[in-house]
């Protein structure tokens, strides 16, 4: 059945010149009415198909209050939100083959406000998994899946070069296999910090900070593989499971007290998803870990950085895992920095567009929105007069730096908090 | 329609290729092996041909390769996930980097009694130092061969194939089946096999194991292997735009690409 | 076993392909050292004048309407017969779309070794040494055939064209028409027609050369300059993301992570900085030439050759040179 305006079928319009109800003449221009429409006019099969999937049930719970539409980052640059998805699906649009399926970044802002707990973080991966199985995958995303399966990272770089970045760090970065002894901290570096030039900058900064703090740490080197969490959210559950099994087996070979990760996505994977597959260790995002060492770190931060800095909360650190304070504490510890908050921050932080597979859907998302989320965010940072947009997620540096250029905000610097700490430390 | 797809595993070219200590071969054991990308296209084209042939009951795609790595099973499971019906591997003492002549002979021997209508393989592989297996299989089986093919349409004992020449010009041939085709590109990009599906298949899949005969050898001996000049940074040309333009024209000419 | 070098000459649309001249030039050099002759063989219909344009010591040609167009089956079988008959020392075949159908087939049917992807041939004493370019151009392999005689398939552009052309005024070679060594009436492969490439939507993944432009192009008004260069070269224009983002080129021209992955023989990167997302899509090109005013641009780390001049000066200069 057709959707939208076609629903006002001429046959369903009631128009009476004179209308007498219970003996009273109520004729007037309001006599033109539409026959009541009921939900059964629509083919709800498509909605039922989503709701029947494990994880997809909650789409059916939506009662159309629209709270989500107000906060969904994609709606700001397009026409999107769980409510709209629900409505369209209810009206017969097949989510499995609709571009809408790939626009949600699983940022979780909608779930935060939804009275009915309509949960896109479960719905999206469930529906996407079916779409992937049926072969509906945007080409860019497919390439990232293939690269991850073949090379252990979504950048398509050789596995054997995963530890090459340590030559650029300027300080020792021990590989746990070579140490042949237990370490206090196993540092899971992550794919972007291992391969992307701007990620390597952050990883190198982290290595210098860890060394300066005298931390006993090791990395996995070429044994490390991508965590796979974003691939899972993008619908490739099998790939996630394969990577998780391999990583868990690798972690199991070594003795360490705690794990520190560079990225929020890895943090989410190891904290919330890997335990379901049998992993058992304590994991910290680097921001929280460094806050723990703040007493020792602070005296090292000698050089003032006299800049106006604003901070972008990563969805997978903030909303997903409740960490808002640690990054700010680190920024406040750096002398000279003036920290300004953007309007959309903390619980209501805007999304960079990289989560849930968005990292590998750049052209696809751009085609279905008016602006990249990263571009929207960079404009906001510039509006607040920031010199630096500080981040603590390896997806973000490249996204925002690129967006700063493409929106003509070349002056806005994008830096990982690690880089700012390192700069201040190096004097 | 009975389609057989011979495949080859080759080193992952994204990896740094290392040469062994006596400088005559790659250090194969240190390398990761992947399916030859043209074979991925051959599998796709075979599945598309089967799907369009209509007689699903009698149609089958069999993917077969020489197991030079001990890891061919996972490649074959992927092929099943992409729509192949049967898979087989040829085992024996065939190390990584086994020459094309040997692989072609082993495959030809293995499939000669399978009465294929079409044998579809990748047009070439990055390690074909002694030639491509497609034409060799054709010669062993006494079948006609057409390579650099970008589409196959088979019907009533004949196939219409499109072969690509330089500059995008294409030739259309009609070939009496059976035949061997060297696929350059499937007429649709190879489909994605979700890892979930591959893992599912791996649990139950049956891989036919055929034991192979003796290697026949490549017919030549590599006395030295080396890497062309080490990359790392571009060689910079000085000079004004006209001089730089001259150098660029020279490079284009050297590649034989100037019209 | 003779000392002659036999070369399979290719032609399409009434034109002998450059590869044939390249091989003939090299064959003459090798034949001289072996003390034999460079013999070219050409198959076609009404091809006497094409045969006469070949600069080999002697040229054999088969003239038959059934051979008007390349036919892999006819070529392979005819050549197999000629090889049995003449027993040349070396048979040179192009590693081209046509040659690839023939070379490996012949190796099995004549039981001669084949060395493929050859871009270097030399004689040491009386031994032929063939260098192959394999693993996507990452490795060179020098090999010696077992036995005296062998087949080699040569890469286009490996040898110079000049020496293989017949002198215009007094061709010195002997040109001889021979009967087809095999019957041509029972072929299983039948040529139907040639299909010219469709104009319009270009597939940048299939181009041998790409003129690829980045933000250094400055403005939309300059896109035309790049288009002119591309049409002079008979290739297409591709770009980095900002150019397609701006709508100056269609999305189908974008190279990179969120665009297409290309592997042309030559990639001209003009005014492209070399962001990792861009590099991901073009790293595999055979030859990368970068032009960028910034000598520190990362594109130079993956390019083979580079220059720091202004692309807006270079493009017209280059177009002019190519138009000649
Ligand atoms: C998730 C994601 C996906 C992306 N996907 C892609 C992708 O698929 N493809 C892609 O290309 N990018 C992609 N990008 C963008 C990428 O990060 C870069 O921003 C982009 O490639 C830069 O394009 P550019 O080199 O043309 O521009 P710039 O980086 O601005 O470089 C322009 C260059 O031109 C030079 N120049 C200026 N004037 C001249 C002149 N007159 N003569 C010569 N040189 C001159 C400058 O020195 C400079 O090096 C992606 C980014 C993200 C975050
Ligand atoms: S998770 Fe984020 S992007 Fe997805 S629908 Fe909810 S608010 Fe929008
Ligand atoms: S907030 Fe929840 S209930 Fe309200 S419209 Fe959005 S999804 Fe539906």
Coordinates of N, CA and C in Angstrom, one line a residue, chain A residues 2-10 13 34 37 42 91:
Chain A
X2 N 0.4 2.2 -0.7 CA 1.2 3.5 -0.8 C 1.3 4.2 0.5
X3 N 2.2 5.1 0.5 CA 2.5 5.7 1.8 C 2.3 7.2 1.6
X4 N 2.0 7.9 2.7 CA 2.0 9.4 2.7 C 0.7 10.0 2.2
X5 N 0.8 11.0 1.4 CA -0.4 11.7 0.9 C -1.4 10.9 0.2
X6 N -0.9 9.8 -0.4 CA -1.9 9.0 -1.1 C -2.9 8.4 -0.2
X7 N -2.7 8.5 1.1 CA -3.6 7.9 2.0 C -4.9 8.7 2.1
X8 N -4.9 10.0 1.6 CA -6.1 10.7 1.6 C -6.8 10.4 0.3
X9 N -7.5 9.3 0.4 CA -8.2 8.9 -0.9 C -9.5 9.6 -1.0
X10 N -9.9 10.0 -2.2 CA -11.1 10.8 -2.4 C -12.3 10.1 -1.7
X13 N -13.2 10.9 2.0 CA -13.5 12.2 2.4 C -15.0 12.3 2.6
X34 N -12.3 14.0 7.2 CA -11.7 12.7 6.7 C -12.2 11.6 7.5
X37 N -8.7 7.2 10.0 CA -7.8 6.2 9.5 C -7.4 5.3 10.6
X42 N -2.5 0.1 7.1 CA -1.1 -0.1 6.6 C -0.8 -1.6 6.8
X91 N 4.5 2.2 8.2 CA 3.7 2.5 6.9 C 4.2 1.7 5.7

